[in-house]
Amino acid sequence: MPMHMPAPDPADALLQTYTESGGINYLDAAAMLPSRPAIEGACADLMSLMFPGFHGESLVLSSDLPDVTRSRIKSLHARMKPEIAKCFGSTDVADEQAEEILCWFTSQLAPVRQVLWTDIDAAYEGDPAAKSYEEVIVSYPAVVAITTQRMAHLLYERQVPLIPRLMTEWAHSRTGIDIHPGAKIGAHFFIDHGTGVVIGETCEIGAHVKLYHGVTLGARSFHKDEHGMIKKGGKRHPTVEDWVTIYPGSTVLGGETVIGARSTLGGNVFLVNSVPPDSLGFYVEKQLQIRSKIGRHDAKSVREVFRV
């Protein structure tokens, strides 16, 4: 009868790949990497702080709100401090650094909330289907994505590793809207519908900008070093100036690409070059047209161009 070799032990095989393939084991990860569940819990805490009573937590009387708010900030601080400390090495110095960052971060929550209310207003004013501010806050996915990104951006600016990206990926998984924490976004920002929107790390977006679903603000190409490896950093994503509207499915690429103020891009436009202010970008028989919007303020003509 044929002799059968014993099957290799699967644990031994995996353990070998951990050293040969540069893997990390669980204990190292637990000590060095922030906990994803903890960060996701912090995101939920932050949503409650920004919009108390709107996200399933127990409703409170107005007279209770000061104590509840202080309690929530204290809980957020306790949840996030060890995770931030991990990012800096979990030493006494890292603990002090995490404490300083968190104290600054919580001090910025009130100013962020003031900007968020401009976003809520932009959604309400910009969507005829919105019946109330409450509807916008409770049901619009863009509110979750934009709120989370604005808070993650604070930590990104303080050069906190990993955690800002975990925060925006939490929002991405819930909404289908992918906004990198590095993107700089002005007030009165609205993403209508939202599914499939991608906004890259080095995007700069002005005030009163409106995007529709499927819009990509991405990189055109990547510079490589002498070894063929992609160089990190640098301005790779577009700049979108104030009062710009970009309709569904449009793609704008490149760090040098600027969409001038008050411009409108129609659906499915693919753009890798800058357009001047007051431009109207659309396709005529598959050819992209860029025209001045000055003198074209008749709403009917715009609807005819975009066939909406």
PDB file of N, CA, C and O in Angstrom, residues 242-304:
ATOM      1  N   ASP A 242     -14.413  78.090  -4.644  1.00  0.00           N
ATOM      2  CA  ASP A 242     -15.730  78.351  -4.052  1.00  0.00           C
ATOM      3  C   ASP A 242     -16.864  78.272  -5.075  1.00  0.00           C
ATOM      4  O   ASP A 242     -16.694  78.608  -6.250  1.00  0.00           O
ATOM      5  N   TRP A 243     -18.032  77.838  -4.565  1.00  0.00           N
ATOM      6  CA  TRP A 243     -19.287  77.850  -5.315  1.00  0.00           C
ATOM      7  C   TRP A 243     -19.247  76.978  -6.573  1.00  0.00           C
ATOM      8  O   TRP A 243     -19.891  77.285  -7.585  1.00  0.00           O
ATOM      9  N   VAL A 244     -18.516  75.893  -6.528  1.00  0.00           N
ATOM     10  CA  VAL A 244     -18.449  74.949  -7.653  1.00  0.00           C
ATOM     11  C   VAL A 244     -19.469  73.832  -7.440  1.00  0.00           C
ATOM     12  O   VAL A 244     -19.666  73.358  -6.317  1.00  0.00           O
ATOM     13  N   THR A 245     -20.098  73.404  -8.528  1.00  0.00           N
ATOM     14  CA  THR A 245     -20.996  72.240  -8.513  1.00  0.00           C
ATOM     15  C   THR A 245     -20.474  71.213  -9.509  1.00  0.00           C
ATOM     16  O   THR A 245     -20.153  71.562 -10.652  1.00  0.00           O
ATOM     17  N   ILE A 246     -20.382  69.954  -9.076  1.00  0.00           N
ATOM     18  CA  ILE A 246     -19.924  68.870  -9.951  1.00  0.00           C
ATOM     19  C   ILE A 246     -20.992  67.791  -9.951  1.00  0.00           C
ATOM     20  O   ILE A 246     -21.310  67.211  -8.904  1.00  0.00           O
ATOM     21  N   TYR A 247     -21.517  67.489 -11.126  1.00  0.00           N
ATOM     22  CA  TYR A 247     -22.636  66.566 -11.271  1.00  0.00           C
ATOM     23  C   TYR A 247     -22.179  65.096 -11.291  1.00  0.00           C
ATOM     24  O   TYR A 247     -20.978  64.821 -11.355  1.00  0.00           O
ATOM     25  N   PRO A 248     -23.135  64.145 -11.239  1.00  0.00           N
ATOM     26  CA  PRO A 248     -22.796  62.723 -11.008  1.00  0.00           C
ATOM     27  C   PRO A 248     -21.823  62.147 -12.025  1.00  0.00           C
ATOM     28  O   PRO A 248     -21.869  62.457 -13.223  1.00  0.00           O
ATOM     29  N   GLY A 249     -20.952  61.286 -11.509  1.00  0.00           N
ATOM     30  CA  GLY A 249     -20.071  60.491 -12.357  1.00  0.00           C
ATOM     31  C   GLY A 249     -18.875  61.215 -12.907  1.00  0.00           C
ATOM     32  O   GLY A 249     -18.097  60.632 -13.682  1.00  0.00           O
ATOM     33  N   SER A 250     -18.668  62.460 -12.552  1.00  0.00           N
ATOM     34  CA  SER A 250     -17.536  63.216 -13.100  1.00  0.00           C
ATOM     35  C   SER A 250     -16.241  62.882 -12.359  1.00  0.00           C
ATOM     36  O   SER A 250     -16.245  62.600 -11.162  1.00  0.00           O
ATOM     37  N   THR A 251     -15.136  62.953 -13.092  1.00  0.00           N
ATOM     38  CA  THR A 251     -13.813  62.648 -12.555  1.00  0.00           C
ATOM     39  C   THR A 251     -12.886  63.819 -12.847  1.00  0.00           C
ATOM     40  O   THR A 251     -12.755  64.238 -13.997  1.00  0.00           O
ATOM     41  N   VAL A 252     -12.253  64.324 -11.793  1.00  0.00           N
ATOM     42  CA  VAL A 252     -11.286  65.413 -11.927  1.00  0.00           C
ATOM     43  C   VAL A 252      -9.982  64.929 -11.317  1.00  0.00           C
ATOM     44  O   VAL A 252      -9.951  64.522 -10.151  1.00  0.00           O
ATOM     45  N   LEU A 253      -8.898  64.958 -12.100  1.00  0.00           N
ATOM     46  CA  LEU A 253      -7.640  64.367 -11.665  1.00  0.00           C
ATOM     47  C   LEU A 253      -6.502  65.372 -11.723  1.00  0.00           C
ATOM     48  O   LEU A 253      -6.472  66.247 -12.586  1.00  0.00           O
ATOM     49  N   GLY A 254      -5.545  65.211 -10.807  1.00  0.00           N
ATOM     50  CA  GLY A 254      -4.282  65.925 -10.902  1.00  0.00           C
ATOM     51  C   GLY A 254      -4.105  67.022  -9.874  1.00  0.00           C
ATOM     52  O   GLY A 254      -5.025  67.800  -9.597  1.00  0.00           O
ATOM     53  N   GLY A 255      -2.916  67.077  -9.320  1.00  0.00           N
ATOM     54  CA  GLY A 255      -2.613  68.075  -8.308  1.00  0.00           C
ATOM     55  C   GLY A 255      -2.546  69.491  -8.836  1.00  0.00           C
ATOM     56  O   GLY A 255      -2.680  70.451  -8.073  1.00  0.00           O
ATOM     57  N   GLU A 256      -2.307  69.661 -10.125  1.00  0.00           N
ATOM     58  CA  GLU A 256      -2.249  70.997 -10.710  1.00  0.00           C
ATOM     59  C   GLU A 256      -3.585  71.433 -11.302  1.00  0.00           C
ATOM     60  O   GLU A 256      -3.715  72.555 -11.793  1.00  0.00           O
ATOM     61  N   THR A 257      -4.581  70.565 -11.256  1.00  0.00           N
ATOM     62  CA  THR A 257      -5.884  70.878 -11.831  1.00  0.00           C
ATOM     63  C   THR A 257      -6.686  71.738 -10.858  1.00  0.00           C
ATOM     64  O   THR A 257      -6.844  71.390  -9.687  1.00  0.00           O
ATOM     65  N   VAL A 258      -7.187  72.862 -11.360  1.00  0.00           N
ATOM     66  CA  VAL A 258      -7.971  73.791 -10.554  1.00  0.00           C
ATOM     67  C   VAL A 258      -9.314  74.010 -11.249  1.00  0.00           C
ATOM     68  O   VAL A 258      -9.356  74.383 -12.430  1.00  0.00           O
ATOM     69  N   ILE A 259     -10.397  73.805 -10.492  1.00  0.00           N
ATOM     70  CA  ILE A 259     -11.730  74.129 -11.004  1.00  0.00           C
ATOM     71  C   ILE A 259     -12.065  75.510 -10.473  1.00  0.00           C
ATOM     72  O   ILE A 259     -12.240  75.714  -9.274  1.00  0.00           O
ATOM     73  N   GLY A 260     -12.129  76.478 -11.387  1.00  0.00           N
ATOM     74  CA  GLY A 260     -12.311  77.871 -10.993  1.00  0.00           C
ATOM     75  C   GLY A 260     -13.633  78.127 -10.306  1.00  0.00           C
ATOM     76  O   GLY A 260     -14.627  77.395 -10.483  1.00  0.00           O
ATOM     77  N   ALA A 261     -13.667  79.167  -9.508  1.00  0.00           N
ATOM     78  CA  ALA A 261     -14.845  79.516  -8.715  1.00  0.00           C
ATOM     79  C   ALA A 261     -16.091  79.675  -9.589  1.00  0.00           C
ATOM     80  O   ALA A 261     -16.022  80.119 -10.730  1.00  0.00           O
ATOM     81  N   ARG A 262     -17.212  79.245  -9.015  1.00  0.00           N
ATOM     82  CA  ARG A 262     -18.544  79.383  -9.622  1.00  0.00           C
ATOM     83  C   ARG A 262     -18.709  78.553 -10.888  1.00  0.00           C
ATOM     84  O   ARG A 262     -19.640  78.776 -11.661  1.00  0.00           O
ATOM     85  N   SER A 263     -17.833  77.576 -11.092  1.00  0.00           N
ATOM     86  CA  SER A 263     -17.950  76.723 -12.272  1.00  0.00           C
ATOM     87  C   SER A 263     -18.892  75.553 -12.005  1.00  0.00           C
ATOM     88  O   SER A 263     -19.139  75.179 -10.856  1.00  0.00           O
ATOM     89  N   THR A 264     -19.386  74.977 -13.090  1.00  0.00           N
ATOM     90  CA  THR A 264     -20.246  73.796 -13.028  1.00  0.00           C
ATOM     91  C   THR A 264     -19.733  72.761 -14.016  1.00  0.00           C
ATOM     92  O   THR A 264     -19.479  73.084 -15.182  1.00  0.00           O
ATOM     93  N   LEU A 265     -19.559  71.517 -13.540  1.00  0.00           N
ATOM     94  CA  LEU A 265     -19.198  70.402 -14.412  1.00  0.00           C
ATOM     95  C   LEU A 265     -20.403  69.478 -14.521  1.00  0.00           C
ATOM     96  O   LEU A 265     -20.964  69.056 -13.507  1.00  0.00           O
ATOM     97  N   GLY A 266     -20.797  69.162 -15.759  1.00  0.00           N
ATOM     98  CA  GLY A 266     -21.931  68.281 -15.984  1.00  0.00           C
ATOM     99  C   GLY A 266     -21.596  66.838 -15.670  1.00  0.00           C
ATOM    100  O   GLY A 266     -20.481  66.492 -15.274  1.00  0.00           O
ATOM    101  N   GLY A 267     -22.561  65.965 -15.854  1.00  0.00           N
ATOM    102  CA  GLY A 267     -22.389  64.555 -15.547  1.00  0.00           C
ATOM    103  C   GLY A 267     -21.370  63.876 -16.437  1.00  0.00           C
ATOM    104  O   GLY A 267     -21.267  64.166 -17.635  1.00  0.00           O
ATOM    105  N   ASN A 268     -20.576  62.981 -15.825  1.00  0.00           N
ATOM    106  CA  ASN A 268     -19.628  62.115 -16.534  1.00  0.00           C
ATOM    107  C   ASN A 268     -18.506  62.870 -17.244  1.00  0.00           C
ATOM    108  O   ASN A 268     -17.897  62.343 -18.179  1.00  0.00           O
ATOM    109  N   VAL A 269     -18.219  64.071 -16.805  1.00  0.00           N
ATOM    110  CA  VAL A 269     -17.079  64.798 -17.363  1.00  0.00           C
ATOM    111  C   VAL A 269     -15.786  64.189 -16.834  1.00  0.00           C
ATOM    112  O   VAL A 269     -15.677  63.863 -15.652  1.00  0.00           O
ATOM    113  N   PHE A 270     -14.804  64.030 -17.719  1.00  0.00           N
ATOM    114  CA  PHE A 270     -13.468  63.558 -17.334  1.00  0.00           C
ATOM    115  C   PHE A 270     -12.496  64.694 -17.599  1.00  0.00           C
ATOM    116  O   PHE A 270     -12.330  65.131 -18.733  1.00  0.00           O
ATOM    117  N   LEU A 271     -11.843  65.166 -16.526  1.00  0.00           N
ATOM    118  CA  LEU A 271     -11.073  66.401 -16.648  1.00  0.00           C
ATOM    119  C   LEU A 271      -9.705  66.237 -16.004  1.00  0.00           C
ATOM    120  O   LEU A 271      -9.592  65.795 -14.859  1.00  0.00           O
ATOM    121  N   VAL A 272      -8.660  66.610 -16.754  1.00  0.00           N
ATOM    122  CA  VAL A 272      -7.299  66.575 -16.218  1.00  0.00           C
ATOM    123  C   VAL A 272      -6.602  67.917 -16.389  1.00  0.00           C
ATOM    124  O   VAL A 272      -5.410  68.026 -16.125  1.00  0.00           O
ATOM    125  N   ASN A 273      -7.344  68.936 -16.809  1.00  0.00           N
ATOM    126  CA  ASN A 273      -6.793  70.280 -16.973  1.00  0.00           C
ATOM    127  C   ASN A 273      -7.646  71.281 -16.206  1.00  0.00           C
ATOM    128  O   ASN A 273      -8.841  71.061 -15.973  1.00  0.00           O
ATOM    129  N   SER A 274      -7.040  72.392 -15.843  1.00  0.00           N
ATOM    130  CA  SER A 274      -7.760  73.420 -15.102  1.00  0.00           C
ATOM    131  C   SER A 274      -8.797  74.110 -15.990  1.00  0.00           C
ATOM    132  O   SER A 274      -8.664  74.151 -17.220  1.00  0.00           O
ATOM    133  N   VAL A 275      -9.833  74.634 -15.350  1.00  0.00           N
ATOM    134  CA  VAL A 275     -10.822  75.456 -16.051  1.00  0.00           C
ATOM    135  C   VAL A 275     -10.935  76.780 -15.307  1.00  0.00           C
ATOM    136  O   VAL A 275     -10.815  76.825 -14.075  1.00  0.00           O
ATOM    137  N   PRO A 276     -11.148  77.877 -16.019  1.00  0.00           N
ATOM    138  CA  PRO A 276     -11.199  79.199 -15.370  1.00  0.00           C
ATOM    139  C   PRO A 276     -12.487  79.376 -14.587  1.00  0.00           C
ATOM    140  O   PRO A 276     -13.439  78.596 -14.737  1.00  0.00           O
ATOM    141  N   PRO A 277     -12.530  80.376 -13.739  1.00  0.00           N
ATOM    142  CA  PRO A 277     -13.779  80.665 -13.028  1.00  0.00           C
ATOM    143  C   PRO A 277     -14.945  80.884 -13.990  1.00  0.00           C
ATOM    144  O   PRO A 277     -14.766  81.259 -15.153  1.00  0.00           O
ATOM    145  N   ASP A 278     -16.150  80.615 -13.475  1.00  0.00           N
ATOM    146  CA  ASP A 278     -17.389  80.838 -14.226  1.00  0.00           C
ATOM    147  C   ASP A 278     -17.463  79.991 -15.493  1.00  0.00           C
ATOM    148  O   ASP A 278     -18.004  80.421 -16.516  1.00  0.00           O
ATOM    149  N   SER A 279     -16.910  78.767 -15.422  1.00  0.00           N
ATOM    150  CA  SER A 279     -16.961  77.867 -16.577  1.00  0.00           C
ATOM    151  C   SER A 279     -18.114  76.877 -16.448  1.00  0.00           C
ATOM    152  O   SER A 279     -18.580  76.565 -15.355  1.00  0.00           O
ATOM    153  N   LEU A 280     -18.540  76.388 -17.608  1.00  0.00           N
ATOM    154  CA  LEU A 280     -19.554  75.351 -17.688  1.00  0.00           C
ATOM    155  C   LEU A 280     -18.971  74.217 -18.518  1.00  0.00           C
ATOM    156  O   LEU A 280     -18.690  74.398 -19.703  1.00  0.00           O
ATOM    157  N   GLY A 281     -18.731  73.058 -17.892  1.00  0.00           N
ATOM    158  CA  GLY A 281     -18.109  71.941 -18.592  1.00  0.00           C
ATOM    159  C   GLY A 281     -19.108  70.836 -18.861  1.00  0.00           C
ATOM    160  O   GLY A 281     -19.786  70.366 -17.948  1.00  0.00           O
ATOM    161  N   PHE A 282     -19.229  70.426 -20.141  1.00  0.00           N
ATOM    162  CA  PHE A 282     -20.168  69.372 -20.509  1.00  0.00           C
ATOM    163  C   PHE A 282     -19.742  68.782 -21.845  1.00  0.00           C
ATOM    164  O   PHE A 282     -18.856  69.316 -22.524  1.00  0.00           O
ATOM    165  N   TYR A 283     -20.369  67.695 -22.222  1.00  0.00           N
ATOM    166  CA  TYR A 283     -20.034  67.032 -23.478  1.00  0.00           C
ATOM    167  C   TYR A 283     -21.082  67.334 -24.546  1.00  0.00           C
ATOM    168  O   TYR A 283     -22.285  67.368 -24.262  1.00  0.00           O
ATOM    169  N   VAL A 284     -20.594  67.556 -25.760  1.00  0.00           N
ATOM    170  CA  VAL A 284     -21.445  67.646 -26.936  1.00  0.00           C
ATOM    171  C   VAL A 284     -20.946  66.620 -27.931  1.00  0.00           C
ATOM    172  O   VAL A 284     -19.819  66.737 -28.430  1.00  0.00           O
ATOM    173  N   GLU A 285     -21.737  65.591 -28.185  1.00  0.00           N
ATOM    174  CA  GLU A 285     -21.340  64.506 -29.081  1.00  0.00           C
ATOM    175  C   GLU A 285     -19.964  63.961 -28.700  1.00  0.00           C
ATOM    176  O   GLU A 285     -19.066  63.827 -29.530  1.00  0.00           O
ATOM    177  N   LYS A 286     -19.824  63.664 -27.401  1.00  0.00           N
ATOM    178  CA  LYS A 286     -18.634  63.036 -26.832  1.00  0.00           C
ATOM    179  C   LYS A 286     -17.413  63.957 -26.806  1.00  0.00           C
ATOM    180  O   LYS A 286     -16.317  63.522 -26.487  1.00  0.00           O
ATOM    181  N   GLN A 287     -17.586  65.220 -27.141  1.00  0.00           N
ATOM    182  CA  GLN A 287     -16.492  66.174 -27.056  1.00  0.00           C
ATOM    183  C   GLN A 287     -16.743  67.114 -25.879  1.00  0.00           C
ATOM    184  O   GLN A 287     -17.795  67.761 -25.802  1.00  0.00           O
ATOM    185  N   LEU A 288     -15.780  67.182 -24.966  1.00  0.00           N
ATOM    186  CA  LEU A 288     -15.922  68.051 -23.807  1.00  0.00           C
ATOM    187  C   LEU A 288     -15.883  69.511 -24.230  1.00  0.00           C
ATOM    188  O   LEU A 288     -14.997  69.928 -24.969  1.00  0.00           O
ATOM    189  N   GLN A 289     -16.863  70.276 -23.762  1.00  0.00           N
ATOM    190  CA  GLN A 289     -16.932  71.700 -24.052  1.00  0.00           C
ATOM    191  C   GLN A 289     -16.757  72.486 -22.742  1.00  0.00           C
ATOM    192  O   GLN A 289     -17.340  72.139 -21.726  1.00  0.00           O
ATOM    193  N   ILE A 290     -15.944  73.532 -22.791  1.00  0.00           N
ATOM    194  CA  ILE A 290     -15.807  74.449 -21.673  1.00  0.00           C
ATOM    195  C   ILE A 290     -16.243  75.825 -22.153  1.00  0.00           C
ATOM    196  O   ILE A 290     -15.641  76.381 -23.076  1.00  0.00           O
ATOM    197  N   ARG A 291     -17.296  76.360 -21.549  1.00  0.00           N
ATOM    198  CA  ARG A 291     -17.802  77.664 -21.964  1.00  0.00           C
ATOM    199  C   ARG A 291     -17.923  78.567 -20.747  1.00  0.00           C
ATOM    200  O   ARG A 291     -18.027  78.107 -19.616  1.00  0.00           O
ATOM    201  N   SER A 292     -17.930  79.852 -21.005  1.00  0.00           N
ATOM    202  CA  SER A 292     -18.136  80.814 -19.926  1.00  0.00           C
ATOM    203  C   SER A 292     -19.583  80.757 -19.460  1.00  0.00           C
ATOM    204  O   SER A 292     -20.513  80.626 -20.268  1.00  0.00           O
ATOM    205  N   LYS A 293     -19.769  80.831 -18.134  1.00  0.00           N
ATOM    206  CA  LYS A 293     -21.115  80.885 -17.575  1.00  0.00           C
ATOM    207  C   LYS A 293     -21.646  82.312 -17.521  1.00  0.00           C
ATOM    208  O   LYS A 293     -22.830  82.513 -17.279  1.00  0.00           O
ATOM    209  N   ILE A 294     -20.764  83.280 -17.725  1.00  0.00           N
ATOM    210  CA  ILE A 294     -21.191  84.680 -17.657  1.00  0.00           C
ATOM    211  C   ILE A 294     -22.198  84.950 -18.774  1.00  0.00           C
ATOM    212  O   ILE A 294     -21.945  84.644 -19.944  1.00  0.00           O
ATOM    213  N   GLY A 295     -23.343  85.467 -18.398  1.00  0.00           N
ATOM    214  CA  GLY A 295     -24.401  85.697 -19.373  1.00  0.00           C
ATOM    215  C   GLY A 295     -25.285  84.500 -19.594  1.00  0.00           C
ATOM    216  O   GLY A 295     -26.217  84.556 -20.386  1.00  0.00           O
ATOM    217  N   ARG A 296     -24.997  83.363 -18.879  1.00  0.00           N
ATOM    218  CA  ARG A 296     -25.809  82.153 -19.041  1.00  0.00           C
ATOM    219  C   ARG A 296     -26.491  81.832 -17.712  1.00  0.00           C
ATOM    220  O   ARG A 296     -26.444  80.716 -17.223  1.00  0.00           O
ATOM    221  N   HIS A 297     -27.140  82.783 -17.135  1.00  0.00           N
ATOM    222  CA  HIS A 297     -27.750  82.587 -15.823  1.00  0.00           C
ATOM    223  C   HIS A 297     -29.188  82.107 -15.909  1.00  0.00           C
ATOM    224  O   HIS A 297     -29.851  81.946 -14.891  1.00  0.00           O
ATOM    225  N   ASP A 298     -29.679  81.900 -17.112  1.00  0.00           N
ATOM    226  CA  ASP A 298     -31.044  81.393 -17.237  1.00  0.00           C
ATOM    227  C   ASP A 298     -31.090  79.946 -16.794  1.00  0.00           C
ATOM    228  O   ASP A 298     -30.404  79.079 -17.339  1.00  0.00           O
ATOM    229  N   ALA A 299     -31.889  79.627 -15.781  1.00  0.00           N
ATOM    230  CA  ALA A 299     -31.930  78.272 -15.211  1.00  0.00           C
ATOM    231  C   ALA A 299     -32.391  77.253 -16.242  1.00  0.00           C
ATOM    232  O   ALA A 299     -31.923  76.119 -16.248  1.00  0.00           O
ATOM    233  N   LYS A 300     -33.288  77.656 -17.127  1.00  0.00           N
ATOM    234  CA  LYS A 300     -33.787  76.706 -18.108  1.00  0.00           C
ATOM    235  C   LYS A 300     -32.677  76.231 -19.023  1.00  0.00           C
ATOM    236  O   LYS A 300     -32.591  75.051 -19.370  1.00  0.00           O
ATOM    237  N   SER A 301     -31.789  77.132 -19.444  1.00  0.00           N
ATOM    238  CA  SER A 301     -30.713  76.738 -20.349  1.00  0.00           C
ATOM    239  C   SER A 301     -29.772  75.748 -19.682  1.00  0.00           C
ATOM    240  O   SER A 301     -29.264  74.845 -20.328  1.00  0.00           O
ATOM    241  N   VAL A 302     -29.552  75.933 -18.382  1.00  0.00           N
ATOM    242  CA  VAL A 302     -28.686  74.990 -17.683  1.00  0.00           C
ATOM    243  C   VAL A 302     -29.348  73.622 -17.603  1.00  0.00           C
ATOM    244  O   VAL A 302     -28.716  72.593 -17.806  1.00  0.00           O
ATOM    245  N   ARG A 303     -30.642  73.585 -17.334  1.00  0.00           N
ATOM    246  CA  ARG A 303     -31.344  72.308 -17.277  1.00  0.00           C
ATOM    247  C   ARG A 303     -31.323  71.620 -18.638  1.00  0.00           C
ATOM    248  O   ARG A 303     -31.213  70.386 -18.735  1.00  0.00           O
ATOM    249  N   GLU A 304     -31.423  72.383 -19.701  1.00  0.00           N
ATOM    250  CA  GLU A 304     -31.374  71.780 -21.030  1.00  0.00           C
ATOM    251  C   GLU A 304     -30.009  71.168 -21.307  1.00  0.00           C
ATOM    252  O   GLU A 304     -29.897  70.094 -21.897  1.00  0.00           O
TER     253      GLU A 304
END
